[in-house]
Short mmCIF file of C-alpha atoms in Angstrom, two decimals:
data_model
loop_
_atom_site.label_atom_id
_atom_site.label_comp_id
_atom_site.label_asym_id
_atom_site.label_seq_id
_atom_site.Cartn_x
_atom_site.Cartn_y
_atom_site.Cartn_z
CA ALA R 1 196.38 -145.68 -144.48
CA GLY R 2 196.81 -141.90 -143.11
CA ILE R 3 199.77 -139.99 -142.35
CA GLN R 4 200.01 -139.54 -137.70
CA ALA R 5 202.66 -136.97 -137.07
CA THR R 6 204.60 -136.56 -133.05
CA ILE R 7 203.19 -133.56 -131.72
CA ASN R 8 204.61 -132.12 -127.83
CA ARG R 9 203.74 -129.32 -125.95
CA GLU R 10 206.27 -127.81 -123.19
CA SER R 11 204.79 -126.23 -119.49
CA ARG R 12 206.72 -124.53 -116.82
CA TRP R 13 205.76 -122.25 -114.42
CA GLN R 14 208.40 -120.39 -112.05
CA THR R 15 207.72 -118.50 -108.73
CA ASP R 16 210.35 -116.20 -107.11
CA GLU R 17 208.31 -114.80 -103.78
CA ILE R 18 210.27 -112.74 -101.13
CA TYR R 19 208.62 -111.70 -97.40
CA GLY R 20 208.71 -110.67 -94.10
CA LEU R 21 206.28 -110.31 -90.64
CA VAL R 22 206.80 -108.74 -87.20
CA ASN R 23 204.87 -109.50 -84.42
CA PHE R 24 204.35 -107.27 -82.06
CA ASP R 25 202.84 -106.80 -78.40
CA VAL R 26 200.59 -103.39 -78.81
CA PHE R 27 199.23 -102.92 -75.27
CA GLU R 28 196.96 -104.80 -72.49
CA MET R 29 193.82 -105.35 -72.32
CA GLY R 30 190.95 -107.00 -69.90
CA GLY R 31 191.61 -110.82 -71.53
CA GLY R 32 195.26 -110.10 -71.83
CA THR R 33 198.25 -108.15 -74.00
CA SER R 34 197.03 -107.18 -77.68
CA ASN R 35 198.91 -108.44 -79.85
CA ALA R 36 199.71 -107.60 -84.01
CA VAL R 37 201.05 -109.07 -86.47
CA PHE R 38 202.63 -107.42 -89.90
CA GLY R 39 203.61 -108.28 -93.09
CA MET R 40 204.74 -108.10 -97.05
CA GLU R 41 205.21 -109.87 -99.57
CA TYR R 42 206.80 -109.98 -103.39
CA ARG R 43 206.37 -112.06 -106.04
CA GLU R 44 207.29 -112.73 -109.36
CA ASP R 45 205.19 -115.73 -111.52
CA THR R 46 206.15 -116.89 -115.40
CA PHE R 47 204.01 -119.05 -117.72
CA VAL R 48 204.47 -120.53 -120.34
CA ASP R 49 202.50 -123.21 -122.24
CA GLN R 50 204.14 -123.59 -125.64
CA TYR R 51 202.97 -126.43 -127.86
CA ASP R 52 204.79 -127.00 -131.29
CA SER R 53 204.37 -125.59 -134.38
CA LEU R 54 202.43 -128.73 -136.03
CA SER R 55 199.95 -127.96 -133.25
CA GLU R 56 199.71 -124.32 -134.47
CA ALA R 57 199.63 -124.71 -137.79
CA ARG R 58 195.95 -123.26 -140.08
CA ASP R 59 195.02 -124.68 -142.99
CA GLU R 60 193.88 -122.32 -145.77
CA PHE R 61 190.74 -122.14 -144.52
CA GLY R 62 191.78 -121.96 -140.86
CA ASN R 63 191.67 -125.24 -139.96
CA PRO R 64 193.60 -127.22 -137.75
CA ALA R 65 196.74 -129.44 -140.02
CA ILE R 66 196.70 -131.69 -137.24
CA ILE R 67 193.04 -133.38 -136.77
CA GLY R 68 192.85 -133.13 -132.75
CA SER R 69 195.62 -131.51 -131.54
CA ALA R 70 194.98 -127.80 -132.66
CA GLY R 71 197.49 -126.15 -130.35
CA ASN R 72 196.26 -122.60 -127.98
CA SER R 73 200.02 -122.01 -126.33
CA SER R 74 200.21 -119.18 -123.51
CA GLY R 75 202.71 -117.80 -121.90
CA GLY R 76 203.58 -114.45 -119.82
CA SER R 77 204.69 -113.15 -115.98
CA ARG R 78 203.35 -111.03 -114.16
CA ASP R 79 204.48 -109.34 -109.83
CA ALA R 80 202.43 -109.13 -107.20
CA LYS R 81 202.96 -107.01 -103.73
CA ALA R 82 200.96 -106.82 -101.11
CA ALA R 83 200.15 -106.33 -97.35
CA TYR R 84 198.71 -108.03 -94.81
CA PHE R 85 197.91 -107.52 -90.68
CA GLU R 86 196.44 -109.13 -87.62
CA TRP R 87 195.12 -107.94 -84.81
CA LEU R 88 194.29 -110.00 -81.72
CA LEU R 89 191.99 -107.71 -79.16
CA PRO R 90 191.13 -109.39 -76.08
CA PHE R 91 188.47 -107.55 -74.19
CA THR R 92 187.89 -110.22 -71.88
CA SER R 93 189.30 -113.81 -70.59
CA ASN R 94 186.36 -115.32 -72.06
CA PHE R 95 185.61 -112.68 -75.44
CA ASP R 96 187.40 -111.70 -78.25
CA ILE R 97 187.75 -110.00 -81.88
CA THR R 98 190.40 -110.56 -84.35
CA LEU R 99 190.75 -108.16 -87.37
CA ALA R 100 192.44 -108.63 -90.25
CA GLY R 101 193.20 -107.13 -93.45
CA ARG R 102 195.22 -108.05 -96.36
CA TRP R 103 196.40 -106.10 -99.81
CA ASP R 104 197.20 -107.15 -103.13
CA SER R 105 198.04 -105.93 -105.95
CA TYR R 106 198.88 -107.50 -109.89
CA SER R 107 201.17 -105.61 -112.65
CA ASP R 108 198.17 -106.95 -114.89
CA TYR R 109 194.96 -106.67 -113.38
CA GLY R 110 194.75 -104.70 -110.42
CA ASN R 111 194.15 -104.32 -107.20
CA ASP R 112 191.94 -106.28 -103.81
CA PHE R 113 191.70 -106.21 -100.55
CA SER R 114 190.46 -108.47 -98.48
CA PRO R 115 188.61 -107.73 -94.71
CA LYS R 116 188.32 -110.31 -92.26
CA ILE R 117 186.59 -110.09 -88.34
CA ALA R 118 186.12 -113.41 -86.77
CA MET R 119 184.79 -113.15 -82.97
CA ARG R 120 185.60 -115.71 -79.87
CA TRP R 121 182.74 -115.96 -77.08
CA GLN R 122 183.56 -118.45 -75.04
CA PRO R 123 180.84 -118.94 -72.11
CA LEU R 124 181.60 -121.72 -70.19
CA ASP R 125 184.60 -123.60 -69.73
CA THR R 126 183.39 -126.71 -72.10
CA LEU R 127 181.46 -123.84 -74.56
CA THR R 128 183.28 -122.24 -77.06
CA LEU R 129 181.42 -120.54 -80.06
CA ARG R 130 182.79 -118.06 -82.96
CA ALA R 131 181.79 -116.27 -85.88
CA SER R 132 183.82 -114.87 -88.92
CA TYR R 133 183.31 -112.52 -91.86
CA GLY R 134 185.39 -111.76 -94.74
CA GLU R 135 185.88 -110.98 -98.18
CA GLY R 136 188.24 -112.17 -100.20
CA PHE R 137 189.02 -113.01 -104.56
CA ARG R 138 190.72 -115.20 -107.39
CA ALA R 139 193.23 -112.95 -109.39
CA PRO R 140 192.33 -114.58 -113.14
CA GLY R 141 195.26 -116.83 -114.32
CA LEU R 142 198.77 -115.83 -116.24
CA ASP R 143 196.92 -119.01 -118.81
CA ILE R 144 193.67 -116.95 -119.07
CA LEU R 145 195.05 -113.64 -119.72
CA ASN R 146 198.11 -114.07 -122.19
CA ALA R 147 196.86 -116.88 -124.11
CA LYS R 148 197.37 -116.23 -127.80
CA THR R 149 194.28 -115.62 -130.03
CA SER R 150 193.03 -119.31 -131.87
CA PHE R 151 190.96 -119.62 -134.66
CA SER R 152 187.53 -121.84 -135.11
CA ALA R 153 184.45 -122.00 -137.38
CA GLU R 154 181.69 -122.40 -134.56
CA PRO R 155 178.30 -124.13 -134.82
CA VAL R 156 175.66 -121.68 -134.02
CA ASN R 157 172.45 -120.62 -134.49
CA ASP R 158 171.40 -117.40 -135.47
CA ALA R 159 168.25 -115.74 -136.77
CA ALA R 160 169.13 -113.26 -137.97
CA SER R 161 171.98 -114.72 -140.40
CA CYS R 162 169.52 -117.42 -140.95
CA ALA R 163 167.34 -114.57 -142.37
CA ALA R 164 170.25 -113.38 -144.84
CA LEU R 165 170.89 -116.68 -146.44
CA GLY R 166 166.87 -116.63 -147.06
CA GLU R 167 166.97 -120.40 -144.19
CA PRO R 168 164.60 -121.20 -141.45
CA SER R 169 165.21 -119.01 -138.26
CA THR R 170 166.49 -122.33 -136.80
CA CYS R 171 169.27 -123.22 -139.55
CA GLN R 172 172.77 -124.09 -137.73
CA LEU R 173 175.90 -122.66 -139.37
CA GLN R 174 179.60 -121.74 -138.37
CA VAL R 175 180.44 -118.43 -138.18
CA ASP R 176 184.34 -117.36 -138.41
CA THR R 177 185.35 -117.40 -134.26
CA TYR R 178 188.42 -115.79 -132.26
CA PHE R 179 189.12 -117.28 -129.00
CA GLN R 180 191.57 -114.97 -127.00
CA ALA R 181 193.05 -112.88 -124.08
CA ASN R 182 190.64 -109.95 -122.20
CA PRO R 183 191.92 -106.71 -121.56
CA ASN R 184 188.42 -106.52 -119.62
CA LEU R 185 189.47 -109.18 -117.10
CA ALA R 186 189.15 -109.17 -113.49
CA SER R 187 189.03 -110.75 -110.35
CA GLU R 188 186.72 -112.61 -109.14
CA GLN R 189 185.16 -110.86 -105.40
CA SER R 190 184.11 -113.54 -102.16
CA THR R 191 181.67 -112.97 -99.82
CA GLN R 192 181.95 -115.65 -96.60
CA PHE R 193 180.45 -115.96 -93.30
CA SER R 194 180.12 -118.64 -90.66
CA VAL R 195 179.10 -119.33 -87.04
CA GLY R 196 180.23 -122.40 -85.31
CA ALA R 197 180.92 -123.95 -81.70
CA VAL R 198 183.30 -126.43 -80.47
CA TRP R 199 182.18 -128.14 -76.88
CA ASP R 200 184.31 -129.94 -74.67
CA PRO R 201 181.97 -132.44 -72.88
CA LEU R 202 184.27 -134.93 -71.45
CA GLU R 203 187.25 -135.72 -70.76
CA TRP R 204 187.76 -138.37 -73.99
CA LEU R 205 185.70 -135.56 -76.38
CA ASP R 206 185.66 -132.85 -78.02
CA LEU R 207 182.85 -131.69 -80.52
CA SER R 208 182.71 -128.51 -83.57
CA VAL R 209 180.01 -127.95 -85.81
CA ASP R 210 180.43 -125.03 -87.84
CA TYR R 211 178.26 -123.46 -90.50
CA TYR R 212 179.66 -121.28 -93.18
CA ASN R 213 178.05 -119.74 -96.64
CA ILE R 214 179.34 -117.96 -99.68
CA GLU R 215 178.52 -116.35 -102.41
CA ILE R 216 181.25 -115.30 -105.73
CA GLU R 217 180.49 -112.13 -107.86
CA ASN R 218 181.83 -111.92 -110.92
CA THR R 219 183.35 -115.76 -111.93
CA ILE R 220 184.76 -116.13 -114.36
CA SER R 221 183.44 -118.26 -117.50
CA GLN R 222 183.97 -119.33 -120.56
CA ILE R 223 182.25 -117.07 -123.05
CA THR R 224 180.73 -119.85 -125.39
CA PRO R 225 179.93 -117.93 -129.14
CA GLN R 226 176.36 -119.03 -129.07
CA ALA R 227 176.25 -116.78 -125.55
CA ILE R 228 177.65 -113.73 -127.14
CA ILE R 229 174.89 -114.15 -129.72
CA ASN R 230 172.00 -114.81 -127.45
CA SER R 231 173.06 -111.30 -125.50
CA ASP R 232 173.55 -109.24 -129.07
CA LEU R 233 170.09 -110.62 -130.07
CA ASP R 234 168.10 -110.47 -126.65
CA PRO R 235 170.06 -108.61 -123.83
CA ASP R 236 167.11 -108.29 -121.93
CA THR R 237 166.83 -111.92 -121.49
CA TYR R 238 170.06 -112.67 -121.42
CA GLY R 239 172.33 -109.85 -120.48
CA PRO R 240 174.51 -107.33 -122.23
CA ILE R 241 177.50 -109.10 -123.66
CA PRO R 242 180.71 -108.94 -121.42
CA PRO R 243 183.30 -106.27 -122.09
CA GLY R 244 185.70 -107.13 -124.15
CA MET R 245 183.45 -109.56 -126.65
CA SER R 246 182.26 -108.81 -129.60
CA ILE R 247 180.13 -109.84 -132.32
CA THR R 248 180.46 -108.10 -135.66
CA ARG R 249 177.71 -108.12 -138.03
CA ARG R 250 177.23 -107.28 -142.40
CA PRO R 251 175.26 -105.12 -143.93
CA ASN R 252 172.43 -107.75 -144.00
CA GLY R 253 172.31 -109.27 -140.44
CA ALA R 254 174.49 -111.85 -141.14
CA ILE R 255 177.79 -112.47 -139.04
CA ASP R 256 181.30 -111.48 -139.61
CA GLU R 257 183.14 -112.41 -137.02
CA ILE R 258 182.50 -113.34 -133.11
CA ILE R 259 184.68 -112.52 -130.25
CA ALA R 260 184.83 -115.38 -127.82
CA GLY R 261 187.35 -116.22 -124.21
CA TYR R 262 186.90 -115.85 -120.95
CA ALA R 263 184.91 -112.79 -119.15
CA ASN R 264 183.13 -111.96 -116.04
CA GLN R 265 179.98 -112.91 -115.57
CA GLY R 266 177.22 -115.04 -113.29
CA THR R 267 177.53 -115.82 -109.45
CA LEU R 268 178.27 -118.76 -107.20
CA GLU R 269 176.36 -118.94 -104.26
CA THR R 270 177.06 -122.17 -101.19
CA ASP R 271 175.98 -123.34 -98.50
CA GLY R 272 177.11 -125.70 -95.58
CA ILE R 273 177.73 -127.55 -92.85
CA ASP R 274 181.40 -129.68 -90.95
CA PHE R 275 181.10 -131.24 -87.85
CA ARG R 276 184.36 -132.93 -86.59
CA ALA R 277 183.99 -134.95 -83.28
CA ASN R 278 187.22 -136.14 -81.72
CA THR R 279 188.05 -138.99 -79.54
CA SER R 280 190.89 -140.09 -76.82
CA PHE R 281 191.17 -142.98 -75.11
CA ASP R 282 193.92 -144.06 -72.67
CA LEU R 283 194.32 -148.54 -72.23
CA GLY R 284 196.91 -148.19 -69.79
CA LYS R 285 199.59 -151.50 -70.73
CA TYR R 286 197.82 -151.35 -74.64
CA GLY R 287 198.24 -148.36 -75.33
CA GLU R 288 196.32 -145.03 -76.24
CA LEU R 289 193.43 -145.16 -78.59
CA ARG R 290 192.23 -141.87 -81.24
CA ASN R 291 189.57 -142.24 -83.34
CA GLN R 292 188.94 -138.24 -85.45
CA LEU R 293 184.99 -138.26 -87.67
CA THR R 294 184.58 -135.71 -89.97
CA ILE R 295 181.32 -135.17 -92.10
CA SER R 296 180.97 -132.00 -94.60
CA TYR R 297 177.71 -131.61 -95.62
CA ILE R 298 176.81 -129.18 -98.82
CA ASN R 299 173.23 -127.90 -98.20
CA SER R 300 173.31 -125.90 -100.98
CA TYR R 301 175.85 -125.14 -104.33
CA ASP R 302 173.52 -122.75 -107.18
CA VAL R 303 175.51 -121.18 -110.03
CA ASP R 304 174.03 -118.30 -111.94
CA ASP R 305 175.59 -118.17 -115.27
CA GLY R 306 174.84 -114.38 -115.75
CA LEU R 307 172.70 -115.15 -118.75
CA GLY R 308 169.10 -116.06 -116.69
CA ASN R 309 169.72 -119.61 -115.50
CA ILE R 310 170.32 -120.50 -112.13
CA THR R 311 171.58 -124.54 -111.94
CA GLU R 312 171.59 -126.66 -108.69
CA PHE R 313 174.60 -128.27 -109.21
CA LEU R 314 174.06 -130.91 -106.28
CA ASP R 315 173.69 -134.57 -106.42
CA ILE R 316 173.81 -134.35 -110.00
CA ASN R 317 177.34 -136.35 -111.24
CA GLY R 318 180.96 -134.27 -109.57
CA TYR R 319 178.86 -133.24 -107.13
CA PRO R 320 178.27 -134.83 -103.63
CA ASP R 321 176.61 -133.60 -101.22
CA ARG R 322 178.34 -134.94 -97.95
CA ARG R 323 181.73 -135.89 -97.90
CA GLY R 324 183.34 -137.67 -94.48
CA SER R 325 186.52 -139.39 -92.99
CA LEU R 326 187.04 -141.51 -90.23
CA TYR R 327 190.86 -141.66 -88.85
CA ASN R 328 192.01 -144.22 -86.57
CA THR R 329 195.43 -143.98 -84.93
CA TRP R 330 196.17 -147.13 -81.99
CA THR R 331 199.71 -145.96 -80.22
CA ILE R 332 201.42 -149.12 -77.73
CA GLY R 333 205.45 -148.44 -77.55
CA ASP R 334 207.27 -147.51 -80.25
CA PHE R 335 204.41 -148.38 -82.63
CA THR R 336 201.68 -146.92 -84.25
CA ALA R 337 198.22 -148.01 -86.32
CA GLY R 338 196.62 -146.16 -88.49
CA TRP R 339 193.15 -147.06 -90.67
CA ASN R 340 191.81 -144.50 -91.79
CA ILE R 341 188.42 -144.71 -93.47
CA ASN R 342 187.48 -142.04 -96.15
CA TYR R 343 183.99 -141.88 -98.06
CA ILE R 344 182.15 -139.55 -100.88
CA GLY R 345 178.48 -139.30 -100.95
CA ALA R 346 176.90 -140.18 -103.95
CA ASN R 347 176.07 -137.26 -107.03
CA GLY R 348 173.69 -138.48 -109.75
CA PRO R 349 174.15 -142.09 -110.74
CA VAL R 350 176.97 -142.78 -108.61
CA GLY R 351 176.85 -144.16 -105.99
CA GLY R 352 178.31 -144.09 -102.38
CA TYR R 353 182.44 -144.59 -102.59
CA ALA R 354 184.40 -145.68 -99.46
CA THR R 355 188.23 -146.65 -99.44
CA ASN R 356 190.36 -148.02 -96.79
CA ASP R 357 194.06 -146.93 -96.01
CA VAL R 358 196.39 -148.08 -93.61
CA GLN R 359 199.89 -147.67 -92.38
CA LEU R 360 201.98 -148.85 -89.69
CA THR R 361 204.72 -146.89 -88.20
CA TRP R 362 208.42 -147.50 -85.77
CA ASN R 363 210.15 -144.67 -83.97
CA ALA R 364 213.17 -146.86 -84.14
CA PRO R 365 216.14 -146.05 -81.19
CA TRP R 366 218.32 -144.51 -83.47
CA LYS R 367 216.03 -141.52 -84.06
CA GLY R 368 214.16 -143.17 -87.47
CA THR R 369 211.21 -143.48 -88.30
CA ILE R 370 210.06 -146.12 -90.81
CA THR R 371 206.35 -146.45 -91.92
CA VAL R 372 204.52 -148.87 -94.33
CA GLY R 373 201.11 -148.43 -95.28
CA ALA R 374 198.87 -148.45 -98.34
CA THR R 375 196.11 -146.03 -99.30
CA ASN R 376 193.14 -147.85 -101.48
CA VAL R 377 194.35 -151.11 -99.54
CA GLY R 378 191.36 -152.60 -100.49
CA ASP R 379 190.93 -151.67 -104.80
CA ARG R 380 188.23 -150.51 -105.02
CA TYR R 381 187.48 -147.97 -108.17
CA PRO R 382 184.76 -146.03 -108.60
CA GLU R 383 181.74 -146.83 -110.96
CA LEU R 384 182.41 -146.92 -114.76
CA THR R 385 179.81 -143.48 -115.17
CA PRO R 386 181.59 -141.71 -118.47
CA PHE R 387 182.24 -138.22 -117.74
CA ASP R 388 184.52 -135.46 -119.50
CA GLY R 389 185.17 -138.31 -121.89
CA ARG R 390 186.59 -140.61 -119.29
CA PRO R 391 185.66 -143.77 -117.86
CA TRP R 392 184.22 -141.40 -114.26
CA ASN R 393 184.69 -138.08 -112.94
CA PHE R 394 188.53 -138.20 -112.47
CA TYR R 395 188.52 -134.62 -110.65
CA LEU R 396 186.28 -136.24 -107.54
CA TYR R 397 188.15 -139.84 -107.81
CA ASP R 398 191.67 -140.93 -108.29
CA ALA R 399 192.80 -144.02 -110.72
CA TYR R 400 195.26 -145.58 -109.02
CA GLY R 401 193.51 -148.15 -106.87
CA ARG R 402 195.79 -149.63 -104.26
CA THR R 403 199.08 -147.69 -103.54
CA THR R 404 201.87 -149.14 -101.17
CA TYR R 405 204.27 -147.15 -99.96
CA PHE R 406 207.72 -147.27 -97.50
CA ARG R 407 209.00 -144.08 -95.61
CA TYR R 408 211.89 -143.45 -93.38
CA THR R 409 212.51 -140.69 -91.75
CA GLN R 410 216.16 -139.55 -89.93
CA THR R 411 216.05 -137.00 -86.62
CA PHE R 412 219.74 -135.81 -86.31
#
């Protein structure tokens, strides 16, 4: 016998935004008119994630009153202002540079500026070379910045506490831990560059290939109590305790409490290649056939947690190194048939996974469009390899199986 309770959780996000831009010609250059765009934005975001009182209740020892439902409500609001520009400089008919920049100001954490430069050179009528360099950021989320403080008795290993208790240095114990919002949390910073080419060798064929490299610094990471202990005991190996996190010890060296949560720590580096091929065939009285093949290959995906650990995430569960798609459309008269193939490469113990989507569209004479179709028409599911408490990786694969749909569009 047991006691059960019905719990609830209310989440709400509201965004109010106003923006505007102007597009104008600046002056004439060797390759044509230099054009610029300038814009401004203002946005207000409000976020509420409220657990009920039963979910947030604690007993006299600080444990959740209802097992498995400990809530951590959060909520807050902020406003963001932004100004941006983009400026095209066509030096010649086959060479131009585009300069761009964006300034963002958030009311809750600070300001960021994101510059970008892009270049295009067309040495041949059928060949275009391109390159770009840019910097960016990701602001910390409202849910992280406004999380309510929650308590947990976390299992850890701490040699100093073990010694104070007269236990071996490898003993396991529980310590009072408070997970709370970090007032020192800042944005993630990124840099990226890419080089590529577009080639149109034939009237019915065009190809493109691009190499990219991305580095993200000051990644927003959840700092565990054990990580804080490691940094406290051995900062030379694990680095200092991140700002906003802390550990308090008693006079005998045992841990009194730990303040944990999210902080800026670590880097992420990745690079890869994107390839695309487009074809178009005129079949005369049999209509027109179009195809698009897209292949993405990730060469590296390395995460440095800032604690001396560098992990290569490729080819493990959830991180395939290649993905692809083949889109095919055949149009004849007022009818268009589509067949799409989607592929996710092998990752860890999970093999390659492909699904097929089909659809048929009729352009009616009264300016209406009728479409029927099905995604994952073969009703195929990924391999049953547990991930994050579920039968497979729900972040990478969906659980809908075959999904049929009907769509009607009317143009006036």
